[in-house]
PDB file of C-alpha atoms in Angstrom:
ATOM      1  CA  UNK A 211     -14.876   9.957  -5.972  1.00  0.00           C
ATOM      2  CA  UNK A 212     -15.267  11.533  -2.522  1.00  0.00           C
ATOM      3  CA  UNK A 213     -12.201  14.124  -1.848  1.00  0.00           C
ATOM      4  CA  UNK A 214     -10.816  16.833   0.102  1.00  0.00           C
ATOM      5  CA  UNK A 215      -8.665  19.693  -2.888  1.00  0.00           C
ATOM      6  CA  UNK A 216      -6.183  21.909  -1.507  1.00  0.00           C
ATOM      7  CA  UNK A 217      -5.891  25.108  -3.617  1.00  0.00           C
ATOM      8  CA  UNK A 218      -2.531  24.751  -4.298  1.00  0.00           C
ATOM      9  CA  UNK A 219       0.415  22.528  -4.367  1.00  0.00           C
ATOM     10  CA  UNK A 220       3.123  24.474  -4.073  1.00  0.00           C
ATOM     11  CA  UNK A 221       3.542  27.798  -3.144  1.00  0.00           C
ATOM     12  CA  UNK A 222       6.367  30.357  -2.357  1.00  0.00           C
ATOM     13  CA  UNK A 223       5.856  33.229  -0.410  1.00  0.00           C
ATOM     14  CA  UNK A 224       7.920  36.499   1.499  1.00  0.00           C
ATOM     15  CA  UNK A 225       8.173  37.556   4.629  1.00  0.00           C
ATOM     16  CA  UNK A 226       5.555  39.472   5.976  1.00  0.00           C
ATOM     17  CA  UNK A 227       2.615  38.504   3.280  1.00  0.00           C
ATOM     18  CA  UNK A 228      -0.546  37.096   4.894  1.00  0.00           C
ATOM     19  CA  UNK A 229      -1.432  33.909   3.050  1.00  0.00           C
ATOM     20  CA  UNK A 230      -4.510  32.077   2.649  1.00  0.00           C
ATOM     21  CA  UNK A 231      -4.175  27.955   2.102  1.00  0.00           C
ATOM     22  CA  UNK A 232      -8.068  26.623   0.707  1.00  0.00           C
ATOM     23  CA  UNK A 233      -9.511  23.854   1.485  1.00  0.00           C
ATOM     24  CA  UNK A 234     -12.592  22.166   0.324  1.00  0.00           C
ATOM     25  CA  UNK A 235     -14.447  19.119   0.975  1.00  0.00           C
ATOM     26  CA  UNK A 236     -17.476  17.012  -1.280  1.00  0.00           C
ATOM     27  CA  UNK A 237     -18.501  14.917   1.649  1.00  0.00           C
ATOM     28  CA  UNK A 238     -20.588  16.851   3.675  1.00  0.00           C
ATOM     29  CA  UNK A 239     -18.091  16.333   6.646  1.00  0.00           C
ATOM     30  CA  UNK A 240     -19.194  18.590   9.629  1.00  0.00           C
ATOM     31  CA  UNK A 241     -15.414  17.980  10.620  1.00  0.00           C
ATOM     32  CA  UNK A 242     -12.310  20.345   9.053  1.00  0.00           C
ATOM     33  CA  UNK A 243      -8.522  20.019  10.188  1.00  0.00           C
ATOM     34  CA  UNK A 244      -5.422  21.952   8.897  1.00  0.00           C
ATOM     35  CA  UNK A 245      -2.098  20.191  10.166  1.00  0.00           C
ATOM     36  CA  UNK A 246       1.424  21.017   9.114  1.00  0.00           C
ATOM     37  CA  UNK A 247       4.111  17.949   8.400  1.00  0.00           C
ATOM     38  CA  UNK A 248       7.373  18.743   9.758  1.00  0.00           C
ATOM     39  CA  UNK A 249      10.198  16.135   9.129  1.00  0.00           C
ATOM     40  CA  UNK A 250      10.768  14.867  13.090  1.00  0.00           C
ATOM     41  CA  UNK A 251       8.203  16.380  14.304  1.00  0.00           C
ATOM     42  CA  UNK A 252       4.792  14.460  12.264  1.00  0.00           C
ATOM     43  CA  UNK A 253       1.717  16.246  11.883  1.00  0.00           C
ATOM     44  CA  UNK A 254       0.816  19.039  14.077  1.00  0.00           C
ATOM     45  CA  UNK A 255      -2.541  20.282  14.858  1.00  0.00           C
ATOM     46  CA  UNK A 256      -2.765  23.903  13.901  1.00  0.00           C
ATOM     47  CA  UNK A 257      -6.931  24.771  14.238  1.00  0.00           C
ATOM     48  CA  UNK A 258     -10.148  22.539  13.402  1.00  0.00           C
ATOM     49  CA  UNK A 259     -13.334  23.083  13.064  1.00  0.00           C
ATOM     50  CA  UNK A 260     -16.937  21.260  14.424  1.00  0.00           C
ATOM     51  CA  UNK A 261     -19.077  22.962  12.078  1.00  0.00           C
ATOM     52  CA  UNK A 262     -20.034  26.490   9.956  1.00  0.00           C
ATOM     53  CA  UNK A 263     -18.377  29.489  11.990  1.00  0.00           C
ATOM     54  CA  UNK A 264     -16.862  27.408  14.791  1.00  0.00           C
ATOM     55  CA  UNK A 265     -13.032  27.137  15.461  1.00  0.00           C
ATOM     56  CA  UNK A 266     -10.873  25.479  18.019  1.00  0.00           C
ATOM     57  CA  UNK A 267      -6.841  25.875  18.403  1.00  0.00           C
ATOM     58  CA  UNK A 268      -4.961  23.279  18.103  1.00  0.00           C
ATOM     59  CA  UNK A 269      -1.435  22.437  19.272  1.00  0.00           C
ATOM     60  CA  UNK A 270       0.526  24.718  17.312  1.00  0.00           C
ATOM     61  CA  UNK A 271      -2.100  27.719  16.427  1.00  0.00           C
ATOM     62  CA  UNK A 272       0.387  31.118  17.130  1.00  0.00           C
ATOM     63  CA  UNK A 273       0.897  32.652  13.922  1.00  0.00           C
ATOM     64  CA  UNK A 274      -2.065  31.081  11.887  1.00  0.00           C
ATOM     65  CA  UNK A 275      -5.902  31.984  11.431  1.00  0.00           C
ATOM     66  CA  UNK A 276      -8.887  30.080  10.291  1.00  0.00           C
ATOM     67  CA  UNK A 277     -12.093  30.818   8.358  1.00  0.00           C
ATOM     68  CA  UNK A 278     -15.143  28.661   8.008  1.00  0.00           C
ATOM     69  CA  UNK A 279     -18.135  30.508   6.532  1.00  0.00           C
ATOM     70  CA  UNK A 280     -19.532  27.463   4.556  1.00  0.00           C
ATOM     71  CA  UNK A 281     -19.664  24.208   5.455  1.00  0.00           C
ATOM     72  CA  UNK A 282     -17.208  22.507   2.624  1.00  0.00           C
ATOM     73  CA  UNK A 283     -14.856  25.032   2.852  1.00  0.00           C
ATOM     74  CA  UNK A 284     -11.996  25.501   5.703  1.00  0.00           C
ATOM     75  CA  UNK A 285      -9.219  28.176   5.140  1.00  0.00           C
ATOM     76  CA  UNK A 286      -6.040  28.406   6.791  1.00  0.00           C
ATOM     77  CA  UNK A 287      -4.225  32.061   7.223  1.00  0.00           C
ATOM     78  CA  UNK A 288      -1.101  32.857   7.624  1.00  0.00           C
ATOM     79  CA  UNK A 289      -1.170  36.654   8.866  1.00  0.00           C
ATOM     80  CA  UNK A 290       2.357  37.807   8.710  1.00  0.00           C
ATOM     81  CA  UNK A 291       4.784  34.945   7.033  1.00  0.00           C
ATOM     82  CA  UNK A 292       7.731  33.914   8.390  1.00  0.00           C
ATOM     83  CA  UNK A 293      10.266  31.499   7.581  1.00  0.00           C
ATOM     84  CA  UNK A 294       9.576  29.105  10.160  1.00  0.00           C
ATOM     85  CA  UNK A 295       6.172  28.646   8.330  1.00  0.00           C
ATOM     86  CA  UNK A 296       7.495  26.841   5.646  1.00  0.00           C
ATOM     87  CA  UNK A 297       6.068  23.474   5.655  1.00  0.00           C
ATOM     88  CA  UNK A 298       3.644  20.588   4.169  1.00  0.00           C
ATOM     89  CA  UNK A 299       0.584  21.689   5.157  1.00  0.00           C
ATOM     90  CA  UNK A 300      -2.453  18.939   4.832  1.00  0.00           C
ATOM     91  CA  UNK A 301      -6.093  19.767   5.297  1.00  0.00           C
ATOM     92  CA  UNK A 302      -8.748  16.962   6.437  1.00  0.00           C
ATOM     93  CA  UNK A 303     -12.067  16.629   6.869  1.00  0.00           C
ATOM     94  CA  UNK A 304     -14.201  13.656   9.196  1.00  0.00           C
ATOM     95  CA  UNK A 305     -17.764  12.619  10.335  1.00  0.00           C
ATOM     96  CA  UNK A 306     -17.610  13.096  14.107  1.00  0.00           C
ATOM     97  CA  UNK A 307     -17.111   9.662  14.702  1.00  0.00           C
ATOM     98  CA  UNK A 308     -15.913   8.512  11.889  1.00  0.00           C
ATOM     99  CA  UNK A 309     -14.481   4.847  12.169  1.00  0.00           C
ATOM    100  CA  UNK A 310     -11.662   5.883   9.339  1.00  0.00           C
ATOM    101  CA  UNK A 311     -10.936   8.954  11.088  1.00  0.00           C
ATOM    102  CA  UNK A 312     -10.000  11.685   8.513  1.00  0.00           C
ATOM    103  CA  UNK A 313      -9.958  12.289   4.658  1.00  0.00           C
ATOM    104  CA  UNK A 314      -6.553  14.086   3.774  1.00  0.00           C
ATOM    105  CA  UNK A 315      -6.074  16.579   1.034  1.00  0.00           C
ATOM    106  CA  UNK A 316      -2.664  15.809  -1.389  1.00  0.00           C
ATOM    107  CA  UNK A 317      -1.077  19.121   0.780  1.00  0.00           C
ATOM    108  CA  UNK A 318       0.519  22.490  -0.112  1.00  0.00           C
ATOM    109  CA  UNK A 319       4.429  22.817  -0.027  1.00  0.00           C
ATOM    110  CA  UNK A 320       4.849  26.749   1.425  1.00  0.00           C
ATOM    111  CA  UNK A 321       8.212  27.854   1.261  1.00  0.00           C
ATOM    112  CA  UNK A 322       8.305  31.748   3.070  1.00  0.00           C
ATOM    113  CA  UNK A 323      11.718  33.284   1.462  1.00  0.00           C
TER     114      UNK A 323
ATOM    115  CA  UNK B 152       5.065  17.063  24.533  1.00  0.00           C
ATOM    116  CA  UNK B 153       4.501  14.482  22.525  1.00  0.00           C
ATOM    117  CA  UNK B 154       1.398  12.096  23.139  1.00  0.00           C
ATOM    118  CA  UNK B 155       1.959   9.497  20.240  1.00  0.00           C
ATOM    119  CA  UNK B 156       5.793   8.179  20.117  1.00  0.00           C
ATOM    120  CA  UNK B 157       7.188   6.524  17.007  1.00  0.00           C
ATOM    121  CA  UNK B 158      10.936   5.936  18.401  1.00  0.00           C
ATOM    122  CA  UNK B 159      11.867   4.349  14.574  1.00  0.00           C
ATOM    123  CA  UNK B 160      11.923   7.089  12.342  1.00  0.00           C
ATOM    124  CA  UNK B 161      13.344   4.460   9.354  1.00  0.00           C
ATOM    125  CA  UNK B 162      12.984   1.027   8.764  1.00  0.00           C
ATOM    126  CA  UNK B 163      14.788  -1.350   5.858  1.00  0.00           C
ATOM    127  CA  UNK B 164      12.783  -4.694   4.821  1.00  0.00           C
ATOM    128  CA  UNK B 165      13.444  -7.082   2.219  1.00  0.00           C
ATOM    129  CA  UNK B 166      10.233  -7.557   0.156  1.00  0.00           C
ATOM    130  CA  UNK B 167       8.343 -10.735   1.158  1.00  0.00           C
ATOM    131  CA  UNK B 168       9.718 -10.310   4.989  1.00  0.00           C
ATOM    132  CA  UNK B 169       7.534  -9.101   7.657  1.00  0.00           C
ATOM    133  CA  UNK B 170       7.531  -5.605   8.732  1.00  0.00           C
ATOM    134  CA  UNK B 171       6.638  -4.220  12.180  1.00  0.00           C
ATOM    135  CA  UNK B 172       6.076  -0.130  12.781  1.00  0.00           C
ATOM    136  CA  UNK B 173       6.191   0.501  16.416  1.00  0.00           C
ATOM    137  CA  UNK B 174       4.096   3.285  18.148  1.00  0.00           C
ATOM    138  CA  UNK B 175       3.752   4.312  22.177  1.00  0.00           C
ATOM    139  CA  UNK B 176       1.777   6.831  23.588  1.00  0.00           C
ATOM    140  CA  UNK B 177       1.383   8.160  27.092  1.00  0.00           C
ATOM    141  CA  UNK B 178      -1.955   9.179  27.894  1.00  0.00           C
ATOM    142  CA  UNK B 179      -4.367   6.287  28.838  1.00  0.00           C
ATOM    143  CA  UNK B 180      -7.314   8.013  27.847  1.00  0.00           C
ATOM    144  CA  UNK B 181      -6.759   7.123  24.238  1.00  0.00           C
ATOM    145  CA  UNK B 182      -8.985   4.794  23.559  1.00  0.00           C
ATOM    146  CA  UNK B 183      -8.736   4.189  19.113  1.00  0.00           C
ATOM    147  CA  UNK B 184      -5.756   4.525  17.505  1.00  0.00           C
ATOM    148  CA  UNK B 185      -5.122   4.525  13.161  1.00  0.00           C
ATOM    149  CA  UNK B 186      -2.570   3.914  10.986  1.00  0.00           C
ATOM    150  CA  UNK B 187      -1.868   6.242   7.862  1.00  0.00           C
ATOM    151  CA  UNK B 188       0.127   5.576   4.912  1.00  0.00           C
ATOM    152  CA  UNK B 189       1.412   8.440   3.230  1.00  0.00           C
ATOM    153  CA  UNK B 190       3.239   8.613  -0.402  1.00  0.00           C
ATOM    154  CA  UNK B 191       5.656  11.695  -1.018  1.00  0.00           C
ATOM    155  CA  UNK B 192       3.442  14.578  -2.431  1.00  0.00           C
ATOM    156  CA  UNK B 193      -0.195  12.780  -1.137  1.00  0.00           C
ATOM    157  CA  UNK B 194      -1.562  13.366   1.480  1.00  0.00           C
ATOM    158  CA  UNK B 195      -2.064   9.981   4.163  1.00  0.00           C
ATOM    159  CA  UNK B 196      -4.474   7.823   3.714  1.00  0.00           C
ATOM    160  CA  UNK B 197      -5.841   5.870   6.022  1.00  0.00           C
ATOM    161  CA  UNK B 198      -4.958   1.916   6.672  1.00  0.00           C
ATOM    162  CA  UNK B 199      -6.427   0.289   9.646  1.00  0.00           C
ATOM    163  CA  UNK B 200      -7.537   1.215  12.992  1.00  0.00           C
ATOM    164  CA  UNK B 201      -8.663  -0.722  16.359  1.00  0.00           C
ATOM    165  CA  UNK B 202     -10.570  -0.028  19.512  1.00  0.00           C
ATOM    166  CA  UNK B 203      -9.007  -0.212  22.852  1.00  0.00           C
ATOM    167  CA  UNK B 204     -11.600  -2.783  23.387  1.00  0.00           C
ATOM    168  CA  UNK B 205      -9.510  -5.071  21.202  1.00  0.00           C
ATOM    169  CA  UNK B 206      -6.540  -5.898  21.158  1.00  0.00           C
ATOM    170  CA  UNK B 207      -5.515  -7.252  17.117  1.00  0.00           C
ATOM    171  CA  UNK B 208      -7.280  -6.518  14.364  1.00  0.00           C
ATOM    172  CA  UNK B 209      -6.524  -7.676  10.682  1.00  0.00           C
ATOM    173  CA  UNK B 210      -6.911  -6.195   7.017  1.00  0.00           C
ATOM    174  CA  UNK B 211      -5.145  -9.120   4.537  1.00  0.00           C
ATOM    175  CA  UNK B 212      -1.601  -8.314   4.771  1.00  0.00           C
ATOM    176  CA  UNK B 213      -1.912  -5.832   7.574  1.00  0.00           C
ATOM    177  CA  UNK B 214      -2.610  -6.540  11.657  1.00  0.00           C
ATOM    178  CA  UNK B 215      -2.755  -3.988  14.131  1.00  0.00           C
ATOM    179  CA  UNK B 216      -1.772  -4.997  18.076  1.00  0.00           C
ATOM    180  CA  UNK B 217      -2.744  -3.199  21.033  1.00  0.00           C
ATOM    181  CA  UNK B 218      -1.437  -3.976  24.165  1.00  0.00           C
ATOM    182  CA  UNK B 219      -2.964  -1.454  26.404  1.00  0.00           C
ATOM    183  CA  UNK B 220      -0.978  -2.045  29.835  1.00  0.00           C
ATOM    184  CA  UNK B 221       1.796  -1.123  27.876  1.00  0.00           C
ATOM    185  CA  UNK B 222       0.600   1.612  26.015  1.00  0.00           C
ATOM    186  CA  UNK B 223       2.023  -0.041  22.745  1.00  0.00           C
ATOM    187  CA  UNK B 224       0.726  -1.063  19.272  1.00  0.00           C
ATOM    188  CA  UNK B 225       2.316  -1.910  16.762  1.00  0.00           C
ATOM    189  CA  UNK B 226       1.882  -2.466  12.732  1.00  0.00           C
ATOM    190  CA  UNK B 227       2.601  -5.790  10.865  1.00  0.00           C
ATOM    191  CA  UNK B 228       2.829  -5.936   7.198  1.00  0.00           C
ATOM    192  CA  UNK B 229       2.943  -9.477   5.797  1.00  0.00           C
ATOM    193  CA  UNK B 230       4.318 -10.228   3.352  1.00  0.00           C
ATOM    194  CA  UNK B 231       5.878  -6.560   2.567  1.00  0.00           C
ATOM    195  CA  UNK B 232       5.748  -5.397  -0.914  1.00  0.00           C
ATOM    196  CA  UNK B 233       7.934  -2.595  -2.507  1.00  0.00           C
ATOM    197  CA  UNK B 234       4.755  -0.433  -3.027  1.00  0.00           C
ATOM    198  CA  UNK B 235       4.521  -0.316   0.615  1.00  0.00           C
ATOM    199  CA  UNK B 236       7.678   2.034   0.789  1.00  0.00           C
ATOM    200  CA  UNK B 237       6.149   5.027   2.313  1.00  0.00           C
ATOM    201  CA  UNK B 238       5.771   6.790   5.656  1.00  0.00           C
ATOM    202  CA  UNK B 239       3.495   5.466   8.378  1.00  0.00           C
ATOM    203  CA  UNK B 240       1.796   7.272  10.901  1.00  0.00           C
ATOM    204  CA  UNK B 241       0.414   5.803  13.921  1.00  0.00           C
ATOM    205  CA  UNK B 242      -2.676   8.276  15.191  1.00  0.00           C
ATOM    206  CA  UNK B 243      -4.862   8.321  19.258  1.00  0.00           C
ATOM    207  CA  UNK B 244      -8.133   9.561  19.474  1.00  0.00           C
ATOM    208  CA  UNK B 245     -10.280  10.041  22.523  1.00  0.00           C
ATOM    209  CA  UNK B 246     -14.065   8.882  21.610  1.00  0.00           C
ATOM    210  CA  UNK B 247     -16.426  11.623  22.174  1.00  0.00           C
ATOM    211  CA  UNK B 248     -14.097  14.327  20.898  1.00  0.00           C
ATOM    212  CA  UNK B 249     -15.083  14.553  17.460  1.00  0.00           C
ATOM    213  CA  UNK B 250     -12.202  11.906  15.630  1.00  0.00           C
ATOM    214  CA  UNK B 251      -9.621  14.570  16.973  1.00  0.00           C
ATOM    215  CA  UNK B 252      -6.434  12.947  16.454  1.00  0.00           C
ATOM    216  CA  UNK B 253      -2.707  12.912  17.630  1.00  0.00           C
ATOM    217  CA  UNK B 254      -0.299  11.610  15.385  1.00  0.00           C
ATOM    218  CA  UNK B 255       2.833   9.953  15.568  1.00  0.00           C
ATOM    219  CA  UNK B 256       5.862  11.407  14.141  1.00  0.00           C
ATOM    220  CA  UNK B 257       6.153   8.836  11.652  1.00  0.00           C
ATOM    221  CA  UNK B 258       8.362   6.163   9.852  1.00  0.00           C
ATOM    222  CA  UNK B 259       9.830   5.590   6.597  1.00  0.00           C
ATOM    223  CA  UNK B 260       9.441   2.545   5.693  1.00  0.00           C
ATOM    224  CA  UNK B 261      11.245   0.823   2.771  1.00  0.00           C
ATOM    225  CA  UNK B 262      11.069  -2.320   0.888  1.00  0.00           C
ATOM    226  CA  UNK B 263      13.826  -3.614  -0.783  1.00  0.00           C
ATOM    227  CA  UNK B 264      13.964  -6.059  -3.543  1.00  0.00           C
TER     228      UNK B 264
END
């Protein structure tokens, strides 16, 4: 069963630690996407990724990192928490052209006390 | 400013009525468009999708419109079940930028016995 694991399901966090959310992929998808789910506000782009080493920003990147050294893999960093940060965050991974657009993980609640 | 519009952010149907998600989006370069269902702690999953060479596509109990003049589609669940209940994203994609998408801010939908 094809599927994209998020390290973690919940987490809780203070203000000021840099946090790393994992992501990893089976499918060989050259595509990786972190969002965050905001109640009003949907899913926000944060960063993705085209393939190995390559990052764009998304819509909402200030505050946030990436790192892609392997292909299946697609982390999401958080370099100085702050309370505005906490949110569902959802990791996804797509072909380039994929007709079903993306594969979501299950998500990671971060709450930043 | 938001691309994908989903003005309803709630909807209340009995089970065996037909439901109808709306979405709107601004930017006439979209050209496919995806619907997501997502259960509370899952991440979405994906539904159905259509081209903006079509304008209806079906999946058994679920059709997608497009009307493209009015930068519209909309959902149709029929007959709703209560295992439907969940939220719905509507998503946009430009072809030829690597299943990037733009969602929707979503609606809750629920099914009532």
């Amino acid at each position: 069963d094809v599927k994209v694991t998020q390290s973690s399901r919940y987490l809780v966090k203070r203000t000021g630690e840099k946090v790393f959310l994992e992501c990893v992929q089976d499918m060989d998808h050259e595509n990786m996407f972190w969002y965050r789910q905001d109640p009003g506000l949907g899913l926000r782009l944060i960063y993705f990724s085209y393939d190995v080493k390559m990052k764009e920003k998304g819509d909402i990147p200030e505050g946030y990192s990436v790192s892609r050294e392997k292909k299946e893999r697609f982390s999401l960093i958080l370099e100085s928490a702050s309370t505005n940060q906490t949110s569902m965050y959802l990791c996804a991974s797509s072909l380039p052209q994929g007709p079903h657009g993306y594969t979501f993980g299950s998500g990671t609640r971060l709450t930043v006390v | 400013d938001q691309q994908v519009k989903q003005n309803s952010p709630s909807l209340s149907v009995q089970e065996g009525r037909i439901s109808i998600l709306n979405c709107d989006y601004t930017n006439s370069m979209f050209d496919y468009f995806l619907w997501y269902k997502k259960y509370p702690a899952e991440g979405p999953t994906f539904l159905i999708s259509i081209s903006s060479i079509k304008d209806k596509n079906e999946d058994g109990r679920f059709t997608v419109f497009l009307n493209k003049s009015a930068k519209h589609l909309s959902l149709h669940i029929v007959p709703s079940q209560p295992g439907d209940s969940a939220v719905y994203f509507c998503a946009a994609s430009f072809t030829g930028t690597a299943s990037k998408l733009t969602f929707g801010t979503g609606t809750r939908l629920q099914v009532t016995l």
